[in-house]
């Protein structure tokens, strides 16, 4: 099927209130444009450089989420390019985002990336440290903590992801009781092409889909 058909089919089947992020890594701007023409409103990029190229062509008709790991030396570019940063996993990176946002007069909505599977090689903060990072990030004036994001251990079988999604949803609900001016727990970003249905069942309201849009 075409990109257009894929997008339309996914959008038709999504429950109300669930946002679709089209994951554009390795895709050409032309492919992304096709997805946008079919109704995509949010594009997710893993790399600052790819985002810059794509934005040169696609511009502000969509909003842009950073979904890849953010390095310190890319923060300045990232805060200029992105509308949401989904991958905050340390106070250091939050502080750098805050400082750079200050330079550009921007308030950045961020999600805290949870390493829900406690995998050593993966980015994200361990579940037991999330509350602390939420509270510390919320102290920065140019950051608004808007929710959580998780990838979880990758597996062929989406049912393997369910416990990690469920645990992240529980954390998300608990954090709604954090009453700080810089925190509003709105977005729970979980689920990819093979797992988004399970993620939605477990409470995701943002899903990040690449292959099923561009290769399906
Ligand atoms: C690549 C990627 C996705 C999308 O994965 P697909 O299997 O292509 O749907 C979602 N989230 C992150 C963080 C990714 O890097």
Short mmCIF file of N, CA and C and ligand atoms in Angstrom, two decimals, residues 23 25 46 67 149 151 192-193 208-211, ligand 1:
data_model
loop_
_atom_site.label_atom_id
_atom_site.label_comp_id
_atom_site.label_asym_id
_atom_site.label_seq_id
_atom_site.Cartn_x
_atom_site.Cartn_y
_atom_site.Cartn_z
N UNK A 23 7.08 8.67 12.34
CA UNK A 23 8.52 8.62 12.60
C UNK A 23 9.29 8.61 11.28
N UNK A 25 12.67 8.81 10.54
CA UNK A 25 14.11 8.55 10.41
C UNK A 25 14.40 7.76 9.14
N UNK A 46 14.60 11.34 14.87
CA UNK A 46 15.62 10.85 15.80
C UNK A 46 16.86 11.71 15.79
N UNK A 67 12.52 12.43 19.06
CA UNK A 67 12.30 11.14 19.72
C UNK A 67 13.59 10.34 19.87
N UNK A 149 7.63 9.21 28.07
CA UNK A 149 7.82 8.44 26.85
C UNK A 149 8.59 7.16 27.22
N UNK A 151 10.22 3.37 25.28
CA UNK A 151 10.35 2.43 24.17
C UNK A 151 10.09 1.02 24.69
N UNK A 192 5.14 1.46 18.94
CA UNK A 192 5.68 1.64 17.61
C UNK A 192 4.87 0.79 16.64
N UNK A 193 5.38 0.61 15.41
CA UNK A 193 4.56 -0.09 14.40
C UNK A 193 3.99 -1.41 14.89
N UNK A 208 4.14 6.33 18.19
CA UNK A 208 5.21 6.73 17.27
C UNK A 208 5.37 5.64 16.21
N UNK A 209 4.97 5.93 14.98
CA UNK A 209 4.91 4.89 13.95
C UNK A 209 5.74 5.27 12.73
N UNK A 210 6.66 4.40 12.37
CA UNK A 210 7.50 4.62 11.20
C UNK A 210 7.22 3.61 10.10
N UNK A 211 7.68 2.37 10.31
CA UNK A 211 7.61 1.35 9.24
C UNK A 211 6.21 1.13 8.70
C1 LIG B 1 12.21 4.20 14.93
C2 LIG B 1 11.46 4.60 16.14
C3 LIG B 1 10.06 4.45 16.23
C4 LIG B 1 9.23 3.83 15.11
O1 LIG B 1 9.54 2.51 14.91
P1 LIG B 1 8.80 1.68 13.75
O2 LIG B 1 9.06 0.28 14.12
O3 LIG B 1 9.43 2.11 12.48
O4 LIG B 1 7.36 2.06 13.83
C5 LIG B 1 9.43 4.87 17.38
N1 LIG B 1 10.11 5.42 18.40
C6 LIG B 1 11.44 5.58 18.37
C7 LIG B 1 12.12 6.18 19.53
C8 LIG B 1 12.15 5.17 17.23
O5 LIG B 1 13.49 5.34 17.22
#
